[in-house]
Amino acid sequence: MTTASVPDPIRVLVVDDQQLVRAGFCVILQAAEGIEVVGEAANGVAAVAAAQELHPDVVLMDIRMPEMDGLAATRLITDAASDTGPRVVMLTTFDLDAYVYDALRAGASGFLLKDSPRHDLIAAVRCAAAGDALLAPSVTRRLIEAFARRPPETLPAPSLLAALTSRERDILLLLARGRSNAEIAAELVVSEATVKTHVGHLLAKLQLRDRVQAVILAYETGTVVPGG
């Protein structure tokens, strides 16, 4: 789904253990053009079952829930999904949520604060459905800090990185530093469409789902060094 067009309507599964919060998200999304709420779930177990049954494009996933938390549920949903499987956007109460790193490692495509304005919620769903990642600068900074404290994990085959062109490597570096497509385009003096094409190519070559995974890979492989 990285470079695919946005589905119409965008099918959304809302997962939160608080009924009023869940209902509020559903009301906002149902009123938005081109978005359809296809289901709700109150915990991770129900979320995994609903994702398998309903095939949503986007899952809004709370992190802290009973029976199975959002991290475990996200891992199961993304592990079972193909490249066209659902994108998971984590719902968090606090911007400094301790689970940011683990959620991104689990396969989440981004984060959304529960108290975000309704237009941010709608934009987040559309962004995720389009295959883009939601990495706010504050999240990117904490992700970098996490890599500075953790040892490298399983690395991809060197041949994957070697397959990137010099321009694709430049863009990977800028992605890892939290740059948006517009910022990358300005820095490299190319169009945003060109940047999006390059991003799609590098994700395909590296066998990654989205920009979040590209950022993780860049740090885990030492392509980018925290603080460098």
PDB file of C-alpha atoms in Angstrom:
ATOM      1  CA  MET A   1       0.000   0.000   0.000  1.00  0.00           C
ATOM      2  CA  THR A   2       3.044   2.270   0.144  1.00  0.00           C
ATOM      3  CA  THR A   3       2.447   3.978  -3.157  1.00  0.00           C
ATOM      4  CA  ALA A   4      -1.127   2.870  -3.790  1.00  0.00           C
ATOM      5  CA  SER A   5      -4.045   5.254  -4.070  1.00  0.00           C
ATOM      6  CA  VAL A   6      -6.245   5.827  -1.042  1.00  0.00           C
ATOM      7  CA  PRO A   7      -9.157   3.351  -0.791  1.00  0.00           C
ATOM      8  CA  ASP A   8     -12.648   4.769  -1.181  1.00  0.00           C
ATOM      9  CA  PRO A   9     -14.104   4.476   1.319  1.00  0.00           C
ATOM     10  CA  ILE A  10     -11.300   3.963   3.829  1.00  0.00           C
ATOM     11  CA  ARG A  11     -12.401   1.115   6.074  1.00  0.00           C
ATOM     12  CA  VAL A  12     -11.500   1.748   9.722  1.00  0.00           C
ATOM     13  CA  LEU A  13     -11.495  -0.477  12.799  1.00  0.00           C
ATOM     14  CA  VAL A  14     -11.541   1.452  16.101  1.00  0.00           C
ATOM     15  CA  VAL A  15      -9.979  -0.294  19.111  1.00  0.00           C
ATOM     16  CA  ASP A  16     -10.172   1.176  22.629  1.00  0.00           C
ATOM     17  CA  ASP A  17     -11.269  -0.270  25.946  1.00  0.00           C
ATOM     18  CA  GLN A  18     -13.149   2.923  26.898  1.00  0.00           C
ATOM     19  CA  GLN A  19     -16.583   2.832  25.295  1.00  0.00           C
ATOM     20  CA  LEU A  20     -17.102   6.610  25.284  1.00  0.00           C
ATOM     21  CA  VAL A  21     -13.711   7.242  23.696  1.00  0.00           C
ATOM     22  CA  ARG A  22     -14.387   4.583  21.089  1.00  0.00           C
ATOM     23  CA  ALA A  23     -17.820   5.999  20.343  1.00  0.00           C
ATOM     24  CA  GLY A  24     -16.413   9.494  19.979  1.00  0.00           C
ATOM     25  CA  PHE A  25     -13.854   8.380  17.406  1.00  0.00           C
ATOM     26  CA  CYS A  26     -16.542   6.491  15.506  1.00  0.00           C
ATOM     27  CA  VAL A  27     -18.868   9.500  15.341  1.00  0.00           C
ATOM     28  CA  ILE A  28     -16.091  11.755  14.026  1.00  0.00           C
ATOM     29  CA  LEU A  29     -14.911   9.267  11.417  1.00  0.00           C
ATOM     30  CA  GLN A  30     -18.384   8.300  10.209  1.00  0.00           C
ATOM     31  CA  ALA A  31     -19.103  11.966   9.516  1.00  0.00           C
ATOM     32  CA  ALA A  32     -15.956  12.363   7.415  1.00  0.00           C
ATOM     33  CA  GLU A  33     -16.180  12.021   3.663  1.00  0.00           C
ATOM     34  CA  GLY A  34     -14.632   8.852   2.264  1.00  0.00           C
ATOM     35  CA  ILE A  35     -14.277   7.067   5.623  1.00  0.00           C
ATOM     36  CA  GLU A  36     -16.354   4.153   6.913  1.00  0.00           C
ATOM     37  CA  VAL A  37     -16.086   2.641  10.391  1.00  0.00           C
ATOM     38  CA  VAL A  38     -16.489  -1.088   9.796  1.00  0.00           C
ATOM     39  CA  GLY A  39     -16.046  -2.274  13.364  1.00  0.00           C
ATOM     40  CA  GLU A  40     -15.095  -1.671  16.982  1.00  0.00           C
ATOM     41  CA  ALA A  41     -13.157  -3.678  19.548  1.00  0.00           C
ATOM     42  CA  ALA A  42     -12.561  -3.239  23.275  1.00  0.00           C
ATOM     43  CA  ASN A  43      -9.294  -5.175  23.610  1.00  0.00           C
ATOM     44  CA  GLY A  44      -6.473  -6.696  21.617  1.00  0.00           C
ATOM     45  CA  VAL A  45      -7.999 -10.147  21.333  1.00  0.00           C
ATOM     46  CA  ALA A  46     -11.166  -8.743  19.788  1.00  0.00           C
ATOM     47  CA  ALA A  47      -9.091  -6.431  17.592  1.00  0.00           C
ATOM     48  CA  VAL A  48      -7.122  -9.282  16.034  1.00  0.00           C
ATOM     49  CA  ALA A  49     -10.309 -11.244  15.353  1.00  0.00           C
ATOM     50  CA  ALA A  50     -12.047  -8.186  13.884  1.00  0.00           C
ATOM     51  CA  ALA A  51      -9.085  -7.362  11.643  1.00  0.00           C
ATOM     52  CA  GLN A  52      -9.127 -10.889  10.249  1.00  0.00           C
ATOM     53  CA  GLU A  53     -12.882 -10.810   9.651  1.00  0.00           C
ATOM     54  CA  LEU A  54     -13.415  -7.233   8.460  1.00  0.00           C
ATOM     55  CA  HIS A  55     -10.194  -6.509   6.530  1.00  0.00           C
ATOM     56  CA  PRO A  56      -9.959  -2.818   7.471  1.00  0.00           C
ATOM     57  CA  ASP A  57      -7.557  -0.455   5.728  1.00  0.00           C
ATOM     58  CA  VAL A  58      -6.650   1.309   8.973  1.00  0.00           C
ATOM     59  CA  VAL A  59      -6.800   0.207  12.605  1.00  0.00           C
ATOM     60  CA  LEU A  60      -6.862   2.857  15.336  1.00  0.00           C
ATOM     61  CA  MET A  61      -5.302   0.931  18.219  1.00  0.00           C
ATOM     62  CA  ASP A  62      -5.192   1.908  21.885  1.00  0.00           C
ATOM     63  CA  ILE A  63      -1.969   0.873  23.613  1.00  0.00           C
ATOM     64  CA  ARG A  64      -3.142   0.008  27.117  1.00  0.00           C
ATOM     65  CA  MET A  65      -6.032  -2.478  27.152  1.00  0.00           C
ATOM     66  CA  PRO A  66      -7.052  -5.568  29.165  1.00  0.00           C
ATOM     67  CA  GLU A  67      -6.635  -9.187  28.008  1.00  0.00           C
ATOM     68  CA  MET A  68      -4.232  -8.243  25.210  1.00  0.00           C
ATOM     69  CA  ASP A  69      -2.615  -4.830  24.881  1.00  0.00           C
ATOM     70  CA  GLY A  70      -2.276  -2.841  21.677  1.00  0.00           C
ATOM     71  CA  LEU A  71       1.374  -3.791  21.173  1.00  0.00           C
ATOM     72  CA  ALA A  72       0.678  -7.526  21.072  1.00  0.00           C
ATOM     73  CA  ALA A  73      -2.388  -7.022  18.908  1.00  0.00           C
ATOM     74  CA  THR A  74      -0.490  -4.816  16.468  1.00  0.00           C
ATOM     75  CA  ARG A  75       2.268  -7.378  16.173  1.00  0.00           C
ATOM     76  CA  LEU A  76      -0.223 -10.140  15.360  1.00  0.00           C
ATOM     77  CA  ILE A  77      -2.137  -8.009  12.858  1.00  0.00           C
ATOM     78  CA  THR A  78       0.924  -6.762  10.970  1.00  0.00           C
ATOM     79  CA  ASP A  79       2.679 -10.153  11.034  1.00  0.00           C
ATOM     80  CA  ALA A  80      -0.363 -11.774   9.443  1.00  0.00           C
ATOM     81  CA  ALA A  81      -0.862  -9.020   6.880  1.00  0.00           C
ATOM     82  CA  SER A  82       0.488  -8.695   3.379  1.00  0.00           C
ATOM     83  CA  ASP A  83       1.747  -5.400   1.957  1.00  0.00           C
ATOM     84  CA  THR A  84      -1.892  -4.480   1.388  1.00  0.00           C
ATOM     85  CA  GLY A  85      -2.896  -5.360   4.946  1.00  0.00           C
ATOM     86  CA  PRO A  86      -4.184  -2.836   7.482  1.00  0.00           C
ATOM     87  CA  ARG A  87      -2.064   0.047   8.719  1.00  0.00           C
ATOM     88  CA  VAL A  88      -2.080   0.468  12.486  1.00  0.00           C
ATOM     89  CA  VAL A  89      -2.131   3.904  14.086  1.00  0.00           C
ATOM     90  CA  MET A  90      -1.531   3.752  17.828  1.00  0.00           C
ATOM     91  CA  LEU A  91      -3.731   5.817  20.128  1.00  0.00           C
ATOM     92  CA  THR A  92      -1.916   7.228  23.142  1.00  0.00           C
ATOM     93  CA  THR A  93      -2.938   9.496  26.004  1.00  0.00           C
ATOM     94  CA  PHE A  94       0.473  11.036  26.514  1.00  0.00           C
ATOM     95  CA  ASP A  95       2.954  12.378  23.995  1.00  0.00           C
ATOM     96  CA  LEU A  96       5.739  10.856  26.098  1.00  0.00           C
ATOM     97  CA  ASP A  97       4.278   7.374  26.042  1.00  0.00           C
ATOM     98  CA  ALA A  98       6.946   4.853  27.033  1.00  0.00           C
ATOM     99  CA  TYR A  99       5.775   2.419  24.390  1.00  0.00           C
ATOM    100  CA  VAL A 100       6.636   4.460  21.296  1.00  0.00           C
ATOM    101  CA  TYR A 101       9.700   2.426  20.345  1.00  0.00           C
ATOM    102  CA  ASP A 102       8.081  -0.955  21.014  1.00  0.00           C
ATOM    103  CA  ALA A 103       4.956  -0.016  19.082  1.00  0.00           C
ATOM    104  CA  LEU A 104       6.948   1.005  16.016  1.00  0.00           C
ATOM    105  CA  ARG A 105       8.948  -2.207  16.264  1.00  0.00           C
ATOM    106  CA  ALA A 106       5.641  -4.090  16.454  1.00  0.00           C
ATOM    107  CA  GLY A 107       4.635  -2.682  13.079  1.00  0.00           C
ATOM    108  CA  ALA A 108       2.660   0.456  13.874  1.00  0.00           C
ATOM    109  CA  SER A 109       2.665   3.114  11.167  1.00  0.00           C
ATOM    110  CA  GLY A 110       2.399   6.017  13.561  1.00  0.00           C
ATOM    111  CA  PHE A 111       0.875   7.652  16.603  1.00  0.00           C
ATOM    112  CA  LEU A 112      -2.096   9.844  17.393  1.00  0.00           C
ATOM    113  CA  LEU A 113      -2.813  11.563  20.697  1.00  0.00           C
ATOM    114  CA  LYS A 114      -6.306  10.816  21.991  1.00  0.00           C
ATOM    115  CA  ASP A 115      -6.961  14.493  22.593  1.00  0.00           C
ATOM    116  CA  SER A 116      -6.009  15.503  19.049  1.00  0.00           C
ATOM    117  CA  PRO A 117      -8.450  17.770  17.172  1.00  0.00           C
ATOM    118  CA  ARG A 118     -10.959  15.953  14.974  1.00  0.00           C
ATOM    119  CA  HIS A 119      -9.277  17.159  11.779  1.00  0.00           C
ATOM    120  CA  ASP A 120      -6.022  15.549  12.957  1.00  0.00           C
ATOM    121  CA  LEU A 121      -7.833  12.252  13.536  1.00  0.00           C
ATOM    122  CA  ILE A 122      -9.322  12.323  10.048  1.00  0.00           C
ATOM    123  CA  ALA A 123      -6.001  13.349   8.505  1.00  0.00           C
ATOM    124  CA  ALA A 124      -4.218  10.552  10.356  1.00  0.00           C
ATOM    125  CA  VAL A 125      -6.591   7.930   8.971  1.00  0.00           C
ATOM    126  CA  ARG A 126      -6.206   9.247   5.430  1.00  0.00           C
ATOM    127  CA  CYS A 127      -2.427   9.480   5.791  1.00  0.00           C
ATOM    128  CA  ALA A 128      -2.154   5.898   7.026  1.00  0.00           C
ATOM    129  CA  ALA A 129      -4.483   4.606   4.311  1.00  0.00           C
ATOM    130  CA  ALA A 130      -2.250   6.229   1.694  1.00  0.00           C
ATOM    131  CA  GLY A 131       0.728   4.304   3.044  1.00  0.00           C
ATOM    132  CA  ASP A 132       2.409   7.276   4.700  1.00  0.00           C
ATOM    133  CA  ALA A 133       3.740   7.175   8.241  1.00  0.00           C
ATOM    134  CA  LEU A 134       2.771   9.476  11.065  1.00  0.00           C
ATOM    135  CA  LEU A 135       6.078  10.438  12.636  1.00  0.00           C
ATOM    136  CA  ALA A 136       5.844  13.718  14.462  1.00  0.00           C
ATOM    137  CA  PRO A 137       9.195  15.364  15.268  1.00  0.00           C
ATOM    138  CA  SER A 138       8.763  14.583  18.982  1.00  0.00           C
ATOM    139  CA  VAL A 139       8.244  10.895  18.181  1.00  0.00           C
ATOM    140  CA  THR A 140      11.245  10.858  15.846  1.00  0.00           C
ATOM    141  CA  ARG A 141      13.442  12.395  18.543  1.00  0.00           C
ATOM    142  CA  ARG A 142      12.428   9.744  21.070  1.00  0.00           C
ATOM    143  CA  LEU A 143      12.951   7.012  18.511  1.00  0.00           C
ATOM    144  CA  ILE A 144      16.495   8.261  17.891  1.00  0.00           C
ATOM    145  CA  GLU A 145      17.141   8.448  21.630  1.00  0.00           C
ATOM    146  CA  ALA A 146      15.929   4.859  21.984  1.00  0.00           C
ATOM    147  CA  PHE A 147      18.417   3.684  19.353  1.00  0.00           C
ATOM    148  CA  ALA A 148      21.204   5.498  21.169  1.00  0.00           C
ATOM    149  CA  ARG A 149      20.494   3.314  24.225  1.00  0.00           C
ATOM    150  CA  ARG A 150      19.816  -0.047  22.574  1.00  0.00           C
ATOM    151  CA  PRO A 151      22.140  -2.507  20.861  1.00  0.00           C
ATOM    152  CA  PRO A 152      21.532  -3.275  17.169  1.00  0.00           C
ATOM    153  CA  GLU A 153      18.978  -5.987  16.484  1.00  0.00           C
ATOM    154  CA  THR A 154      18.690  -8.387  13.565  1.00  0.00           C
ATOM    155  CA  LEU A 155      20.052  -6.628  10.508  1.00  0.00           C
ATOM    156  CA  PRO A 156      18.834  -7.069   6.930  1.00  0.00           C
ATOM    157  CA  ALA A 157      21.033  -8.644   4.311  1.00  0.00           C
ATOM    158  CA  PRO A 158      23.762  -6.160   3.239  1.00  0.00           C
ATOM    159  CA  SER A 159      22.741  -6.771  -0.374  1.00  0.00           C
ATOM    160  CA  LEU A 160      19.453  -4.995   0.268  1.00  0.00           C
ATOM    161  CA  LEU A 161      21.160  -1.748   1.252  1.00  0.00           C
ATOM    162  CA  ALA A 162      23.689  -2.185  -1.538  1.00  0.00           C
ATOM    163  CA  ALA A 163      20.822  -2.244  -4.027  1.00  0.00           C
ATOM    164  CA  LEU A 164      19.910   1.368  -3.239  1.00  0.00           C
ATOM    165  CA  THR A 165      20.988   4.103  -5.612  1.00  0.00           C
ATOM    166  CA  SER A 166      22.946   7.053  -4.224  1.00  0.00           C
ATOM    167  CA  ARG A 167      19.821   9.219  -4.394  1.00  0.00           C
ATOM    168  CA  GLU A 168      17.763   6.579  -2.573  1.00  0.00           C
ATOM    169  CA  ARG A 169      20.425   6.440   0.154  1.00  0.00           C
ATOM    170  CA  ASP A 170      20.282  10.229   0.459  1.00  0.00           C
ATOM    171  CA  ILE A 171      16.537  10.047   0.901  1.00  0.00           C
ATOM    172  CA  LEU A 172      16.842   7.228   3.453  1.00  0.00           C
ATOM    173  CA  LEU A 173      19.178   9.423   5.512  1.00  0.00           C
ATOM    174  CA  LEU A 174      16.723  12.315   5.392  1.00  0.00           C
ATOM    175  CA  LEU A 175      13.785  10.068   6.276  1.00  0.00           C
ATOM    176  CA  ALA A 176      15.714   8.862   9.314  1.00  0.00           C
ATOM    177  CA  ARG A 177      16.188  12.451  10.415  1.00  0.00           C
ATOM    178  CA  GLY A 178      12.439  13.004  10.380  1.00  0.00           C
ATOM    179  CA  ARG A 179      12.175  15.039   7.178  1.00  0.00           C
ATOM    180  CA  SER A 180       8.838  15.241   5.377  1.00  0.00           C
ATOM    181  CA  ASN A 181       8.532  14.728   1.623  1.00  0.00           C
ATOM    182  CA  ALA A 182       8.306  18.485   1.155  1.00  0.00           C
ATOM    183  CA  GLU A 183      11.459  19.081   3.205  1.00  0.00           C
ATOM    184  CA  ILE A 184      13.339  16.365   1.345  1.00  0.00           C
ATOM    185  CA  ALA A 185      12.237  17.816  -1.996  1.00  0.00           C
ATOM    186  CA  ALA A 186      13.468  21.274  -0.982  1.00  0.00           C
ATOM    187  CA  GLU A 187      16.809  19.970   0.250  1.00  0.00           C
ATOM    188  CA  LEU A 188      17.469  17.852  -2.845  1.00  0.00           C
ATOM    189  CA  VAL A 189      15.905  20.391  -5.230  1.00  0.00           C
ATOM    190  CA  VAL A 190      13.432  17.938  -6.755  1.00  0.00           C
ATOM    191  CA  SER A 191       9.645  17.693  -6.804  1.00  0.00           C
ATOM    192  CA  GLU A 192       7.619  16.041  -4.054  1.00  0.00           C
ATOM    193  CA  ALA A 193       6.347  13.553  -6.631  1.00  0.00           C
ATOM    194  CA  THR A 194       9.943  12.547  -7.370  1.00  0.00           C
ATOM    195  CA  VAL A 195      10.642  12.092  -3.669  1.00  0.00           C
ATOM    196  CA  LYS A 196       7.529   9.927  -3.267  1.00  0.00           C
ATOM    197  CA  THR A 197       8.653   7.771  -6.195  1.00  0.00           C
ATOM    198  CA  HIS A 198      12.120   7.330  -4.690  1.00  0.00           C
ATOM    199  CA  VAL A 199      10.630   6.472  -1.302  1.00  0.00           C
ATOM    200  CA  GLY A 200       8.438   3.832  -2.919  1.00  0.00           C
ATOM    201  CA  HIS A 201      11.431   2.329  -4.722  1.00  0.00           C
ATOM    202  CA  LEU A 202      13.629   2.182  -1.636  1.00  0.00           C
ATOM    203  CA  LEU A 203      10.867   0.629   0.471  1.00  0.00           C
ATOM    204  CA  ALA A 204      10.354  -2.028  -2.191  1.00  0.00           C
ATOM    205  CA  LYS A 205      14.081  -2.768  -2.427  1.00  0.00           C
ATOM    206  CA  LEU A 206      14.441  -2.988   1.349  1.00  0.00           C
ATOM    207  CA  GLN A 207      11.249  -5.049   1.646  1.00  0.00           C
ATOM    208  CA  LEU A 208       9.703  -2.597   4.123  1.00  0.00           C
ATOM    209  CA  ARG A 209       6.074  -1.632   4.728  1.00  0.00           C
ATOM    210  CA  ASP A 210       6.467   2.088   5.308  1.00  0.00           C
ATOM    211  CA  ARG A 211       8.634   5.047   6.309  1.00  0.00           C
ATOM    212  CA  VAL A 212       8.627   4.059   9.974  1.00  0.00           C
ATOM    213  CA  GLN A 213      10.370   0.806   9.167  1.00  0.00           C
ATOM    214  CA  ALA A 214      12.831   2.710   6.986  1.00  0.00           C
ATOM    215  CA  VAL A 215      13.765   4.929   9.936  1.00  0.00           C
ATOM    216  CA  ILE A 216      14.217   1.892  12.177  1.00  0.00           C
ATOM    217  CA  LEU A 217      16.356   0.121   9.594  1.00  0.00           C
ATOM    218  CA  ALA A 218      18.548   3.187   9.034  1.00  0.00           C
ATOM    219  CA  TYR A 219      19.495   3.304  12.713  1.00  0.00           C
ATOM    220  CA  GLU A 220      19.733  -0.442  13.275  1.00  0.00           C
ATOM    221  CA  THR A 221      22.147  -0.847  10.385  1.00  0.00           C
ATOM    222  CA  GLY A 222      24.279   2.135  11.389  1.00  0.00           C
ATOM    223  CA  THR A 223      23.402   3.929   8.154  1.00  0.00           C
ATOM    224  CA  VAL A 224      22.491   6.835  10.418  1.00  0.00           C
ATOM    225  CA  VAL A 225      24.091   7.295  13.844  1.00  0.00           C
ATOM    226  CA  PRO A 226      22.123   8.953  16.655  1.00  0.00           C
ATOM    227  CA  GLY A 227      23.519  12.435  17.121  1.00  0.00           C
ATOM    228  CA  GLY A 228      25.362  12.242  13.820  1.00  0.00           C
TER     229      GLY A 228
END
